[in-house]
Short mmCIF file of C-alpha atoms and ligand atoms in Angstrom, two decimals:
data_model
loop_
_atom_site.label_atom_id
_atom_site.label_comp_id
_atom_site.label_asym_id
_atom_site.label_seq_id
_atom_site.Cartn_x
_atom_site.Cartn_y
_atom_site.Cartn_z
CA MET A 1 103.20 116.60 92.96
CA LYS A 2 101.54 113.42 94.02
CA ASP A 3 103.18 110.46 95.51
CA ARG A 4 103.29 107.80 92.56
CA HIS A 5 102.60 104.07 93.40
CA HIS A 6 105.48 101.79 93.05
CA ILE A 7 105.04 98.47 91.26
CA LEU A 8 107.46 95.89 90.76
CA VAL A 9 107.25 94.03 87.34
CA VAL A 10 108.65 90.52 87.55
CA GLU A 11 108.79 89.22 83.99
CA ASP A 12 111.46 87.15 82.14
CA GLU A 13 109.88 87.76 78.45
CA LEU A 14 111.32 91.18 77.60
CA GLY A 15 108.60 91.89 75.14
CA ILE A 16 106.12 91.65 77.72
CA ALA A 17 108.25 93.24 80.44
CA LEU A 18 108.58 96.37 77.99
CA THR A 19 105.01 96.60 77.24
CA LEU A 20 104.15 96.66 80.92
CA TYR A 21 106.56 99.16 81.60
CA SER A 22 105.45 101.71 79.06
CA THR A 23 101.87 101.07 79.85
CA LEU A 24 102.28 101.57 83.58
CA SER A 25 104.90 104.40 83.21
CA ARG A 26 102.06 106.24 81.11
CA ALA A 27 99.44 105.60 83.80
CA ASP A 28 101.85 107.38 86.05
CA TYR A 29 103.23 104.39 87.91
CA LYS A 30 106.97 104.11 89.13
CA VAL A 31 108.00 100.89 87.63
CA VAL A 32 111.03 98.58 88.83
CA HIS A 33 111.66 95.59 86.59
CA ALA A 34 112.90 92.12 87.66
CA LYS A 35 113.88 89.47 85.27
CA THR A 36 114.19 86.71 87.62
CA GLY A 37 112.67 85.17 91.04
CA ARG A 38 115.84 86.13 92.76
CA THR A 39 116.18 89.59 91.62
CA ALA A 40 112.59 90.09 92.60
CA LEU A 41 112.98 88.69 96.07
CA ARG A 42 116.17 90.92 96.58
CA LYS A 43 114.40 94.09 95.25
CA ALA A 44 111.19 93.47 97.03
CA ALA A 45 113.39 93.13 100.39
CA ASN A 46 115.15 96.41 99.72
CA HIS A 47 112.41 98.59 98.56
CA TYR A 48 108.73 99.10 99.31
CA PHE A 49 106.40 98.30 96.57
CA ASP A 50 102.53 99.33 96.54
CA LEU A 51 101.94 96.18 94.14
CA ILE A 52 103.66 93.48 92.57
CA LEU A 53 102.94 92.12 88.96
CA LEU A 54 104.36 88.43 89.01
CA ASP A 55 104.89 86.20 86.13
CA LEU A 56 104.35 82.42 87.03
CA GLY A 57 106.88 81.16 84.83
CA LEU A 58 110.25 82.28 85.62
CA PRO A 59 113.73 80.98 84.59
CA ASP A 60 114.92 80.41 88.37
CA ILE A 61 112.26 80.29 90.99
CA SER A 62 108.75 79.63 90.16
CA GLY A 63 106.35 82.81 90.42
CA LEU A 64 104.36 80.71 93.00
CA GLU A 65 107.34 79.99 95.00
CA VAL A 66 108.34 83.71 94.62
CA CYS A 67 104.89 84.64 95.85
CA ARG A 68 104.96 82.12 99.01
CA ARG A 69 108.52 83.62 99.92
CA LEU A 70 107.36 87.27 99.78
CA ARG A 71 104.51 86.33 102.15
CA ALA A 72 106.76 84.65 104.28
CA GLU A 73 108.96 87.64 104.42
CA SER A 74 105.72 89.68 105.60
CA ILE A 75 105.47 91.55 102.41
CA THR A 76 101.79 92.52 102.34
CA ALA A 77 101.67 94.47 98.79
CA PRO A 78 98.83 93.06 96.62
CA ILE A 79 100.29 90.69 94.23
CA ILE A 80 98.89 90.01 90.64
CA ILE A 81 99.81 86.76 89.10
CA LEU A 82 100.56 86.70 85.31
CA THR A 83 99.99 83.42 83.73
CA GLY A 84 100.67 82.00 80.51
CA ASP A 85 97.59 80.25 78.97
CA GLY A 86 97.33 76.73 80.02
CA THR A 87 100.20 76.90 82.84
CA LEU A 88 97.69 77.52 85.36
CA ARG A 89 96.85 74.46 87.12
CA SER A 90 95.19 75.46 90.06
CA LYS A 91 93.81 79.01 91.11
CA LEU A 92 93.36 77.96 94.45
CA GLY A 93 96.94 77.22 94.63
CA LEU A 94 97.60 80.94 93.69
CA PHE A 95 95.50 82.13 96.53
CA ASP A 96 96.81 79.57 98.96
CA ALA A 97 100.38 81.10 98.01
CA GLY A 98 99.08 84.52 98.87
CA ALA A 99 98.35 86.09 95.68
CA THR A 100 95.57 88.83 95.53
CA ASP A 101 94.63 88.33 91.87
CA TYR A 102 95.73 86.78 88.47
CA MET A 103 95.53 87.39 84.92
CA THR A 104 95.90 85.12 82.10
CA LYS A 105 98.22 86.01 79.12
CA PRO A 106 97.70 87.46 76.49
CA PHE A 107 95.93 90.10 78.72
CA ASN A 108 93.99 93.33 77.90
CA LEU A 109 96.00 96.13 79.28
CA GLU A 110 93.11 98.24 80.10
CA GLU A 111 91.81 95.29 82.34
CA LEU A 112 95.06 95.07 83.76
CA LEU A 113 95.15 98.77 84.88
CA ALA A 114 91.60 98.31 86.37
CA ARG A 115 92.94 95.41 88.38
CA ILE A 116 95.91 97.18 89.40
CA LYS A 117 93.80 100.01 90.34
CA ALA A 118 91.51 97.73 92.37
CA GLY A 119 94.55 96.11 94.01
CA LEU A 120 95.90 99.62 95.17
CA ARG A 121 92.57 100.58 96.88
CA PRO A 122 92.80 100.58 100.61
CA GLN A 123 90.86 97.60 102.11
CA PRO A 124 87.38 98.78 102.92
CA ASP A 125 86.69 95.91 105.49
CA TYR A 126 87.11 98.08 108.49
CA PRO A 127 86.38 101.66 108.03
CA ASN A 128 87.15 103.49 111.04
CA GLN A 129 86.52 100.87 113.58
CA PRO A 130 87.99 101.71 116.88
CA PRO A 131 90.66 99.69 118.38
CA MET A 132 89.90 96.77 120.53
CA GLN A 133 91.82 95.57 123.71
CA VAL A 134 92.23 92.36 125.62
CA GLY A 135 94.79 92.01 128.03
CA GLU A 136 98.09 92.98 126.59
CA LEU A 137 96.66 92.82 123.03
CA ILE A 138 95.17 95.71 121.15
CA LEU A 139 93.51 95.07 117.60
CA HIS A 140 93.83 98.04 115.23
CA PRO A 141 91.13 97.50 112.44
CA ALA A 142 92.10 100.81 110.55
CA ARG A 143 95.81 99.32 110.14
CA ARG A 144 94.72 95.62 110.24
CA SER A 145 97.17 94.87 112.70
CA VAL A 146 97.57 93.80 116.39
CA GLU A 147 99.76 95.09 119.07
CA ARG A 148 101.25 92.78 121.71
CA ALA A 149 103.16 94.32 124.52
CA GLY A 150 103.80 97.33 122.47
CA MET A 151 104.83 95.56 119.32
CA LEU A 152 102.88 96.24 116.17
CA ILE A 153 102.24 93.05 114.23
CA GLU A 154 100.66 93.24 110.57
CA LEU A 155 98.09 90.77 109.85
CA ARG A 156 96.88 89.57 106.39
CA LYS A 157 93.22 89.91 105.81
CA LYS A 158 92.27 86.21 107.24
CA GLU A 159 94.46 86.26 109.84
CA PHE A 160 93.04 89.61 111.15
CA ALA A 161 89.57 88.19 111.06
CA LEU A 162 90.53 85.16 113.09
CA MET A 163 92.28 87.40 115.50
CA GLU A 164 89.15 89.72 115.76
CA TYR A 165 87.06 86.58 116.57
CA PHE A 166 89.47 85.33 119.17
CA MET A 167 89.44 88.76 120.64
CA GLN A 168 85.79 89.05 120.77
CA HIS A 169 85.58 85.89 122.52
CA PRO A 170 88.59 86.17 124.99
CA GLY A 171 88.93 82.95 127.48
CA GLU A 172 86.25 80.88 125.56
CA VAL A 173 87.03 77.73 123.53
CA VAL A 174 85.95 78.52 119.84
CA ASP A 175 85.63 75.94 117.28
CA ARG A 176 86.88 75.75 113.77
CA THR A 177 83.22 76.27 112.30
CA SER A 178 82.84 79.51 114.08
CA LEU A 179 86.13 80.89 113.21
CA ALA A 180 85.52 79.79 109.49
CA GLU A 181 82.07 81.56 109.41
CA HIS A 182 83.58 84.69 110.98
CA ALA A 183 86.64 84.80 108.55
CA TRP A 184 85.43 83.35 105.29
CA GLY A 185 81.71 84.59 105.77
CA SER A 186 80.11 81.45 104.75
CA LYS A 187 79.27 77.91 106.29
CA GLY A 188 81.72 75.26 105.28
CA GLY A 189 83.49 77.91 103.02
CA ALA A 190 86.96 76.92 104.42
CA TRP A 191 88.42 73.37 105.13
CA THR A 192 89.60 72.56 108.60
CA ASN A 193 93.00 72.23 107.09
CA THR A 194 92.95 75.87 105.68
CA ILE A 195 91.91 77.19 109.08
CA ASP A 196 94.59 75.33 110.80
CA VAL A 197 97.08 76.65 108.26
CA HIS A 198 95.90 80.33 108.78
CA ILE A 199 95.99 79.81 112.59
CA LYS A 200 99.52 78.75 112.29
CA HIS A 201 100.60 81.94 110.44
CA LEU A 202 98.80 83.94 112.99
CA ARG A 203 100.63 82.18 115.71
CA ASP A 204 103.87 82.56 114.19
CA LYS A 205 103.37 86.31 114.37
CA VAL A 206 101.39 86.77 117.43
CA ASP A 207 102.94 83.80 119.76
CA ARG A 208 106.34 83.03 118.43
CA PRO A 209 108.28 85.99 119.45
CA PHE A 210 107.06 85.78 122.97
CA ALA A 211 107.54 83.32 125.87
CA GLN A 212 103.81 82.88 126.65
CA PRO A 213 101.49 81.98 123.91
CA VAL A 214 97.87 83.53 123.73
CA ILE A 215 96.49 81.39 121.23
CA THR A 216 96.18 77.93 122.66
CA THR A 217 94.83 74.34 121.27
CA VAL A 218 91.98 72.93 122.95
CA HIS A 219 92.43 69.22 121.57
CA GLY A 220 89.06 67.90 120.10
CA TYR A 221 87.52 71.28 120.28
CA GLY A 222 89.32 74.25 118.81
CA TYR A 223 91.15 77.09 120.26
CA LYS A 224 91.17 79.49 122.95
CA LEU A 225 92.48 83.02 123.45
CA VAL A 226 94.47 83.08 126.68
CA THR A 227 95.37 86.57 128.48
CA SER A 228 96.07 87.66 131.68
CA ARG A 229 92.80 89.78 131.80
CA PRO A 230 90.39 88.45 129.50
CA VAL A 231 88.23 91.45 129.08
CA ALA A 232 87.48 92.84 125.63
CA LYS A 233 87.26 96.73 125.39
CA ARG A 234 86.55 99.08 122.58
CA ILE A 235 88.99 101.88 122.82
CA ASN A 236 87.90 105.46 121.84
CA GLN A 237 89.92 107.67 119.45
CA GLU A 238 91.62 109.21 122.18
CA GLY A 239 92.62 105.68 123.71
CA ARG A 240 91.39 106.80 127.22
CA ARG A 241 87.79 105.77 127.83
CA TYR A 242 86.74 102.09 127.67
CA GLU A 243 83.59 100.60 127.09
CA GLY A 244 83.43 96.88 128.26
CA ILE A 245 81.86 94.42 125.77
CA ALA A 246 82.80 91.26 127.55
CA GLN A 247 82.53 90.21 131.23
CA ASP A 248 85.75 89.54 133.14
CA SER A 249 86.23 85.81 133.65
CA PRO A 250 86.83 84.73 137.24
CA1 CA B 1 107.63 83.81 81.71
#
């Protein structure tokens, strides 16, 4: 029997919760229901979910806040926000809070199933790209994570893209425009503020647990990746042979 995907349904309206429960169960998903934000946070902390359906209007904590807290707890499962018509003030706010997708009620169940399927699909951004090493850092594209001094750190999509850019330019001062172009893929696609927020999240993960920061601020210019040996290498599948892709700095 194949492993079923586990979905957490956070919804306080019982009618909608029941509809979702039966629809998703019929589609062969294992469904766990939470009626409040607090219950959702507790369940998500104690159980692995492949995807979370999250109502925005909950009786205790707002869905938006639940979403933020889930991300703060490093829960990386896709989160699809369910929102009542007219209660959606800012789509950008949803994505800033870490949502993957959203749907407005009343929603079409077929469409919801399609979006769930899309959300569960593995991220195709970095198919079979080999890991890259700079000093004590090893970037794992296939796992979308970075390893520092043996500690594996999971990164969110933008954090990964930023880290990748830093590691492609070790020891160089990189400006926010270049970082934005790399991570958002368009010129002027992200505000300075947004980049700084993502860099902060990245630093919380990559630098905070360690005595020495690797990402440093260069006031007035941007940021710089500082490591003991600023050489970028691609590691082959066996992890043995290296191919230099940047020169050693003096
Ligand atoms: Ca509700």
